Short mmCIF file of C-alpha atoms and ligand atoms in Angstrom, two decimals:
data_model
loop_
_atom_site.label_atom_id
_atom_site.label_comp_id
_atom_site.label_asym_id
_atom_site.label_seq_id
_atom_site.Cartn_x
_atom_site.Cartn_y
_atom_site.Cartn_z
CA MET A 1 37.34 46.69 -124.79
CA GLU A 2 36.10 44.15 -122.22
CA ARG A 3 37.22 45.45 -118.83
CA LEU A 4 38.36 43.13 -116.04
CA LYS A 5 35.65 42.75 -113.40
CA VAL A 6 37.05 43.44 -109.94
CA GLY A 7 35.42 42.60 -106.60
CA VAL A 8 36.74 44.55 -103.62
CA LEU A 9 36.65 43.22 -100.05
CA ILE A 10 36.72 45.80 -97.27
CA SER A 11 36.34 46.03 -93.51
CA GLY A 12 36.48 49.77 -92.86
CA ARG A 13 37.26 53.23 -94.21
CA GLY A 14 37.65 52.21 -97.84
CA SER A 15 40.08 54.87 -99.04
CA ASN A 16 41.90 52.30 -101.19
CA LEU A 17 38.52 51.21 -102.56
CA GLN A 18 37.95 54.87 -103.45
CA ALA A 19 41.32 55.05 -105.22
CA LEU A 20 40.31 52.03 -107.33
CA ILE A 21 36.86 53.50 -108.03
CA ASP A 22 38.47 56.78 -109.10
CA ALA A 23 40.96 55.02 -111.38
CA ALA A 24 38.20 52.94 -112.96
CA SER A 25 36.10 56.05 -113.64
CA ASP A 26 38.44 56.57 -116.60
CA PRO A 27 36.93 54.43 -119.41
CA ALA A 28 40.48 53.72 -120.62
CA TYR A 29 41.34 51.98 -117.33
CA PRO A 30 41.29 48.23 -118.07
CA ALA A 31 39.34 47.21 -114.95
CA GLU A 32 35.99 48.11 -113.38
CA ILE A 33 34.78 47.67 -109.81
CA VAL A 34 31.55 45.70 -110.05
CA LEU A 35 31.06 44.40 -106.50
CA VAL A 36 32.06 45.47 -102.98
CA ILE A 37 31.79 43.07 -100.05
CA SER A 38 32.26 44.09 -96.44
CA ASN A 39 32.49 41.77 -93.46
CA ARG A 40 31.33 44.63 -91.26
CA ALA A 41 27.97 46.40 -91.44
CA ASP A 42 29.52 49.65 -90.17
CA ALA A 43 32.30 49.88 -92.79
CA ALA A 44 32.46 53.47 -94.07
CA GLY A 45 33.62 52.13 -97.42
CA LEU A 46 30.08 50.83 -98.11
CA ALA A 47 28.91 54.43 -98.55
CA ARG A 48 31.66 54.97 -101.12
CA ALA A 49 30.38 51.99 -103.10
CA ALA A 50 26.81 53.31 -102.83
CA ALA A 51 27.87 56.79 -103.97
CA ALA A 52 29.55 55.27 -107.01
CA GLY A 53 26.50 53.12 -107.79
CA ILE A 54 28.41 49.88 -107.24
CA PRO A 55 26.52 46.83 -105.91
CA HIS A 56 27.63 46.14 -102.35
CA GLN A 57 26.92 43.47 -99.79
CA ILE A 58 27.54 42.86 -96.14
CA ILE A 59 28.61 39.33 -95.28
CA ALA A 60 28.90 39.49 -91.51
CA GLU A 61 29.56 35.77 -90.99
CA SER A 62 31.94 35.37 -88.08
CA ASP A 63 32.71 31.81 -89.13
CA ARG A 64 35.60 31.90 -91.60
CA ALA A 65 34.36 29.02 -93.78
CA ALA A 66 30.82 30.42 -93.90
CA PHE A 67 32.14 33.83 -94.93
CA ALA A 68 34.26 32.22 -97.65
CA LEU A 69 31.31 30.24 -99.00
CA ALA A 70 29.05 33.29 -99.22
CA ALA A 71 31.77 35.52 -100.67
CA ASP A 72 32.76 32.89 -103.24
CA ARG A 73 29.14 32.58 -104.41
CA ALA A 74 28.67 36.35 -104.73
CA LEU A 75 31.99 36.81 -106.56
CA ARG A 76 31.22 34.01 -109.03
CA GLU A 77 27.71 35.33 -109.65
CA ALA A 78 29.21 38.72 -110.50
CA LYS A 79 31.73 37.01 -112.82
CA ILE A 80 34.64 38.53 -110.94
CA GLY A 81 38.07 38.11 -112.53
CA LEU A 82 40.11 39.65 -109.70
CA VAL A 83 39.46 40.04 -105.99
CA ALA A 84 41.17 43.04 -104.39
CA LEU A 85 41.46 43.17 -100.61
CA ALA A 86 41.39 46.81 -99.52
CA GLY A 87 41.69 47.09 -95.76
CA PHE A 88 40.04 43.69 -95.40
CA MET A 89 41.11 42.78 -91.88
CA ARG A 90 40.26 39.08 -91.74
CA LEU A 91 42.28 36.08 -92.68
CA LEU A 92 40.69 34.29 -95.63
CA ASP A 93 39.76 30.63 -95.51
CA THR A 94 42.54 28.45 -97.01
CA GLY A 95 40.08 26.77 -99.40
CA PHE A 96 39.05 30.19 -100.73
CA VAL A 97 42.68 31.23 -101.18
CA ALA A 98 43.41 28.00 -103.08
CA ALA A 99 40.31 28.30 -105.28
CA TRP A 100 41.19 31.90 -106.18
CA GLN A 101 44.97 31.35 -106.41
CA ASP A 102 46.66 34.26 -108.22
CA ARG A 103 43.30 36.03 -108.57
CA VAL A 104 43.33 37.68 -105.13
CA VAL A 105 45.55 40.67 -104.37
CA ASN A 106 46.09 42.62 -101.17
CA ILE A 107 47.63 45.93 -100.20
CA HIS A 108 49.59 46.32 -96.99
CA PRO A 109 51.24 49.44 -95.54
CA SER A 110 54.79 48.16 -95.19
CA LEU A 111 57.58 46.87 -97.38
CA LEU A 112 56.69 43.20 -97.00
CA PRO A 113 57.91 40.76 -95.81
CA ALA A 114 58.75 43.30 -93.09
CA PHE A 115 55.99 44.11 -90.61
CA PRO A 116 53.00 41.96 -91.59
CA GLY A 117 49.87 41.97 -89.45
CA LEU A 118 48.53 44.77 -87.30
CA HIS A 119 50.06 48.25 -86.80
CA PRO A 120 52.79 47.92 -89.45
CA GLN A 121 53.62 51.64 -89.26
CA ARG A 122 54.11 51.35 -85.48
CA GLN A 123 56.25 48.27 -86.08
CA ALA A 124 58.37 50.18 -88.63
CA LEU A 125 58.98 53.06 -86.20
CA ALA A 126 59.82 50.65 -83.38
CA ALA A 127 62.32 48.87 -85.62
CA GLY A 128 63.94 52.18 -86.56
CA VAL A 129 63.90 51.60 -90.33
CA ARG A 130 64.65 54.65 -92.47
CA PHE A 131 62.34 53.54 -95.26
CA SER A 132 58.93 51.97 -95.13
CA GLY A 133 56.19 51.99 -97.76
CA CYS A 134 53.49 49.74 -99.11
CA THR A 135 53.18 46.48 -101.00
CA VAL A 136 50.62 44.93 -103.34
CA HIS A 137 50.91 41.16 -103.48
CA PHE A 138 49.08 38.03 -104.52
CA VAL A 139 47.42 36.47 -101.49
CA ARG A 140 48.56 33.24 -99.89
CA ALA A 141 47.20 31.58 -96.76
CA GLU A 142 49.56 33.29 -94.28
CA VAL A 143 48.66 36.82 -93.25
CA ASP A 144 50.08 39.53 -95.58
CA SER A 145 52.14 37.00 -97.54
CA GLY A 146 52.46 36.05 -101.20
CA PRO A 147 54.28 36.97 -104.40
CA ILE A 148 54.96 40.71 -104.55
CA ILE A 149 53.58 42.66 -107.52
CA ALA A 150 54.58 46.23 -106.71
CA GLN A 151 56.00 48.30 -103.88
CA ALA A 152 56.33 51.99 -103.13
CA VAL A 153 59.00 53.30 -100.79
CA VAL A 154 58.25 56.04 -98.26
CA PRO A 155 61.12 57.58 -96.28
CA VAL A 156 60.71 57.69 -92.52
CA GLU A 157 61.25 61.18 -91.08
CA ASP A 158 62.81 61.80 -87.67
CA SER A 159 59.69 63.69 -86.58
CA ASP A 160 57.32 60.89 -87.65
CA ASP A 161 54.80 59.36 -85.35
CA GLU A 162 52.53 56.50 -86.35
CA ASN A 163 49.81 58.76 -87.78
CA ARG A 164 52.13 60.94 -89.84
CA LEU A 165 53.94 57.96 -91.32
CA ALA A 166 50.64 56.16 -91.97
CA ALA A 167 49.25 59.21 -93.82
CA ARG A 168 52.24 59.42 -96.18
CA ILE A 169 52.18 55.67 -96.78
CA LEU A 170 48.43 55.86 -97.46
CA ALA A 171 48.99 58.49 -100.14
CA ALA A 172 51.47 56.09 -101.76
CA GLU A 173 48.94 53.23 -101.46
CA HIS A 174 46.39 55.24 -103.41
CA ARG A 175 48.82 55.46 -106.32
CA LEU A 176 50.20 51.92 -106.07
CA TYR A 177 46.97 49.91 -105.92
CA PRO A 178 45.45 51.25 -109.16
CA LEU A 179 48.82 50.68 -110.85
CA ALA A 180 49.03 47.05 -109.67
CA VAL A 181 45.44 46.28 -110.67
CA ARG A 182 46.09 47.80 -114.09
CA LEU A 183 49.16 45.60 -114.58
CA TYR A 184 47.04 42.56 -113.68
CA ALA A 185 44.20 43.60 -115.97
CA GLU A 186 46.64 44.09 -118.83
CA GLY A 187 47.87 40.50 -118.37
CA ARG A 188 51.41 41.66 -117.68
CA LEU A 189 52.05 39.72 -114.46
CA HIS A 190 53.65 36.29 -114.43
CA VAL A 191 54.02 34.35 -111.18
CA THR A 192 56.82 31.83 -110.74
CA GLY A 193 57.08 30.47 -107.23
CA ASN A 194 57.29 33.47 -104.96
CA ARG A 195 58.37 35.92 -107.70
CA VAL A 196 56.31 38.04 -110.02
CA THR A 197 57.73 39.33 -113.28
CA VAL A 198 56.11 42.37 -114.88
CA ARG A 199 56.15 42.46 -118.67
CA GLY A 200 57.35 45.87 -119.79
CA GLY A 201 57.86 46.91 -116.16
CA MET A 202 60.64 49.46 -115.80
CA PRO A 203 62.53 49.43 -112.49
CA PRO A 204 63.67 52.85 -111.26
CA ASP A 205 67.33 53.43 -112.04
CA ILE A 206 68.28 55.29 -108.87
CA ALA A 207 68.94 54.19 -105.33
CA VAL A 208 68.03 56.75 -102.68
CA THR A 209 69.59 57.11 -99.26
CA ASN A 210 67.87 58.46 -96.17
CA PRO A 211 69.31 60.87 -95.07
CA LEU A 212 70.26 62.07 -98.52
CA GLU A 213 73.83 61.30 -99.51
CA ALA A 214 74.64 64.99 -100.01
CA LEU A 215 73.90 65.64 -96.32
CA ALA A 216 75.80 62.65 -94.98
CA SER A 217 79.13 64.53 -94.73
CA GLY A 218 77.67 66.70 -91.97
CA ARG A 219 78.02 69.94 -93.94
CA GLY A 220 75.15 72.37 -94.19
C1 GAR B 1 45.33 50.49 -95.53
O1 GAR B 1 46.45 51.17 -95.01
C2 GAR B 1 45.70 49.09 -95.96
O2 GAR B 1 46.97 49.01 -96.54
C3 GAR B 1 45.67 48.35 -94.64
O3 GAR B 1 44.53 48.84 -94.00
C4 GAR B 1 44.32 50.20 -94.42
C5 GAR B 1 42.90 50.29 -94.92
O4 GAR B 1 42.59 51.62 -95.25
N1 GAR B 1 45.62 46.93 -94.82
C6 GAR B 1 46.24 46.07 -94.03
O5 GAR B 1 46.85 46.40 -93.03
C7 GAR B 1 46.15 44.61 -94.45
N2 GAR B 1 46.97 43.80 -93.64
P1 GAR B 1 41.38 51.91 -96.24
O6 GAR B 1 40.18 51.15 -95.67
O7 GAR B 1 41.19 53.40 -96.12
O8 GAR B 1 41.75 51.45 -97.60
#
């Protein structure tokens, strides 16, 4: 089986990169991580790539177009089929986004389109939502926007602060991103306008309330 070649763009810690590396360590997983690019020399995720024996590069161009040019060249040389942004904290050049249309995905720690941009967990707590979560989507020019592939819901707890909520969302991210990349690699995603359909995708058949319905009467 020819596995999909994935290039991962990072800016920092790289825990989502690690989740993808771990998923791809199973030979039955339909994608492999063949290149990691960081826009920051101090990104901890670079060590994860090194530990896994994955070629990695730093492209520290502060100019957006120059970064895009260098990244595009490296990704094409590596014959990348899918670019996965994993904590990549820069807006991509519009020409790059157009050239790689529907071949760039991103993960974001909120239920988009709610709370794009910085500190989404803080934004969720400030808005008082009872559910947040994470989203994997195809990338468009606007920050954290584009057709949604998959989402995971994480209930907000009354005792949550930003760090606690972020940690539970991150655990969900580490499950969701490998799932979304697998669906892409299996050719099961179809984009029409702003909607993605997933061939053979089974929606959950329950709706959950927070607080749980059984507690809503005030008993117990
Ligand atoms: C993750 O929570 C990811 O969803 C978020 O940055 C974190 C990176 O962590 N990305 C964004 O906010 C994109 N707008 P990681 O480096 O450990 O994967």
